Amino acid sequence: MDRFDLSEIRTKPQMCLIFFIIGGIVCVILDLLGVSSISDKTLLRSSVEFPLPVQIIIPVIYIAFGIMIGLFSICAADAAIYGACVGQCQFLLPIVIHYLFLHNGSDFDIWWRALCGPILALSFAGAVFNIKKLLKGRQ
């Protein structure tokens, strides 16, 4: 089993900030499109109606981010850190909006929204990176 070496980490703070901003933009765009990603109700009015429930749309988006990050990362630690960065706004915005401003809806509904972004993006980024590494090692 390989040892985890901290000197392998090549994470750039600018990239972390870019992924954090992308995650925030995705949250707001989803809410603008009528997918209630920040609260159990859409905060902004939308004329778009999606056929899939929110419980499928939000996880699929963060899984897609995790897959893309895992494919393009240089090491496993970078993939995990960038995955966590892209999901952080999905973690922070629902909690801040719910507990500081809205105070409506169920806590469970807010917490699954908050946890699905960073957990799914991070875990899929790491898994895809390791699968990529495994497939490269066989060639």
Coordinates of C-alpha atoms in Angstrom, one line a residue:
M1 CA 0.0 0.0 0.0
D2 CA 1.3 3.4 -0.9
R3 CA 2.1 5.9 1.8
F4 CA 0.5 9.3 1.6
D5 CA 3.2 11.8 1.0
L6 CA 2.4 15.4 1.8
S7 CA 5.1 16.6 -0.6
E8 CA 3.0 15.2 -3.5
I9 CA 0.3 17.9 -3.0
R10 CA 0.5 20.5 -5.7
T11 CA -2.7 22.3 -4.9
K12 CA -2.7 25.9 -5.9
P13 CA -4.6 28.4 -3.8
Q14 CA -5.8 30.3 -6.9
M15 CA -7.4 27.1 -8.2
C16 CA -9.0 26.4 -4.9
L17 CA -10.5 29.9 -5.0
I18 CA -11.7 29.4 -8.6
F19 CA -13.4 26.1 -7.7
F20 CA -15.0 27.7 -4.7
I21 CA -16.3 30.5 -6.9
I22 CA -17.6 28.0 -9.5
G23 CA -19.4 26.2 -6.7
G24 CA -21.1 29.4 -5.6
I25 CA -22.1 30.3 -9.1
V26 CA -23.5 26.8 -9.7
C27 CA -25.7 27.2 -6.5
V28 CA -27.0 30.5 -7.6
I29 CA -27.6 29.4 -11.2
L30 CA -29.5 26.3 -10.0
D31 CA -31.7 28.5 -7.9
L32 CA -32.3 30.8 -10.9
L33 CA -33.3 27.8 -13.0
G34 CA -35.8 26.7 -10.4
V35 CA -33.8 23.9 -8.8
S36 CA -34.0 24.7 -5.1
S37 CA -30.3 24.0 -4.3
I38 CA -30.0 26.6 -1.5
S39 CA -33.3 26.2 0.4
D40 CA -36.3 24.0 0.3
K41 CA -38.0 26.7 -1.8
T42 CA -36.4 28.5 -4.7
L43 CA -35.3 31.9 -3.5
L44 CA -35.5 33.5 -6.9
R45 CA -38.4 33.2 -9.4
S46 CA -37.9 31.0 -12.4
S47 CA -39.9 30.1 -15.4
V48 CA -38.0 26.9 -16.1
E49 CA -39.5 23.6 -14.8
F50 CA -37.3 20.5 -14.5
P51 CA -38.8 17.0 -14.9
L52 CA -36.4 15.5 -12.3
P53 CA -36.7 16.0 -8.6
V54 CA -34.2 18.2 -6.8
Q55 CA -32.9 15.1 -4.9
I56 CA -31.5 13.8 -8.2
I57 CA -30.4 17.0 -9.9
I58 CA -28.2 18.4 -7.2
P59 CA -26.2 15.2 -6.5
V60 CA -25.8 14.5 -10.3
I61 CA -24.2 18.0 -10.8
Y62 CA -21.7 17.5 -8.0
I63 CA -20.9 13.9 -9.1
A64 CA -20.2 15.4 -12.5
F65 CA -17.9 18.0 -11.0
G66 CA -16.1 15.2 -9.0
I67 CA -15.6 13.1 -12.1
M68 CA -14.1 16.0 -14.1
I69 CA -11.8 17.1 -11.2
G70 CA -10.7 13.5 -10.8
L71 CA -9.9 13.1 -14.5
F72 CA -7.8 16.3 -14.6
S73 CA -6.0 16.2 -11.2
I74 CA -2.3 15.4 -10.9
C75 CA -2.4 13.7 -7.5
A76 CA -5.1 12.2 -5.3
A77 CA -4.7 14.9 -2.6
D78 CA -5.3 17.6 -5.3
A79 CA -8.4 15.9 -6.5
A80 CA -9.8 15.7 -3.0
I81 CA -9.0 19.3 -2.1
Y82 CA -10.4 20.7 -5.4
G83 CA -13.5 18.5 -5.0
A84 CA -14.1 19.9 -1.5
C85 CA -13.6 23.4 -2.8
V86 CA -16.2 23.1 -5.5
G87 CA -18.7 21.7 -3.0
Q88 CA -18.1 24.2 -0.2
C89 CA -20.6 26.8 -1.3
Q90 CA -23.2 24.0 -1.6
F91 CA -22.3 23.3 2.1
L92 CA -22.3 26.9 3.3
L93 CA -25.1 28.6 1.5
P94 CA -28.0 26.3 2.6
I95 CA -26.9 26.4 6.2
V96 CA -26.4 30.2 6.3
I97 CA -29.6 31.0 4.4
H98 CA -31.7 28.6 6.5
Y99 CA -30.4 29.2 10.0
L100 CA -29.7 33.0 9.7
F101 CA -32.4 34.2 7.4
L102 CA -35.3 32.0 6.4
H103 CA -35.9 29.7 9.4
N104 CA -38.5 27.7 7.4
G105 CA -38.5 24.2 6.0
S106 CA -37.2 21.0 7.6
D107 CA -33.7 20.7 9.0
F108 CA -33.2 17.4 7.2
D109 CA -33.9 19.0 3.8
I110 CA -31.3 21.7 4.4
W111 CA -28.7 19.3 5.7
W112 CA -28.9 16.8 2.8
R113 CA -28.4 19.8 0.4
A114 CA -25.5 21.1 2.5
L115 CA -23.7 17.7 2.7
C116 CA -24.3 16.4 -0.8
G117 CA -22.0 19.0 -2.5
P118 CA -18.7 18.6 -0.8
I119 CA -19.1 14.9 0.0
L120 CA -20.1 13.8 -3.5
A121 CA -17.6 16.1 -5.3
L122 CA -14.7 15.1 -3.0
S123 CA -15.4 11.3 -3.0
F124 CA -16.0 11.1 -6.8
A125 CA -12.9 13.2 -7.5
G126 CA -10.8 10.8 -5.4
A127 CA -12.4 7.7 -6.8
V128 CA -12.1 8.7 -10.4
F129 CA -8.4 9.8 -9.9
N130 CA -7.6 6.4 -8.4
I131 CA -9.4 4.6 -11.2
K132 CA -7.5 6.7 -13.7
K133 CA -4.2 5.9 -11.9
L134 CA -5.0 2.2 -11.8
L135 CA -5.8 2.1 -15.5
K136 CA -2.6 4.1 -16.4
G137 CA -0.6 1.6 -14.3
R138 CA -1.9 -1.3 -16.4
Q139 CA -0.7 0.2 -19.7

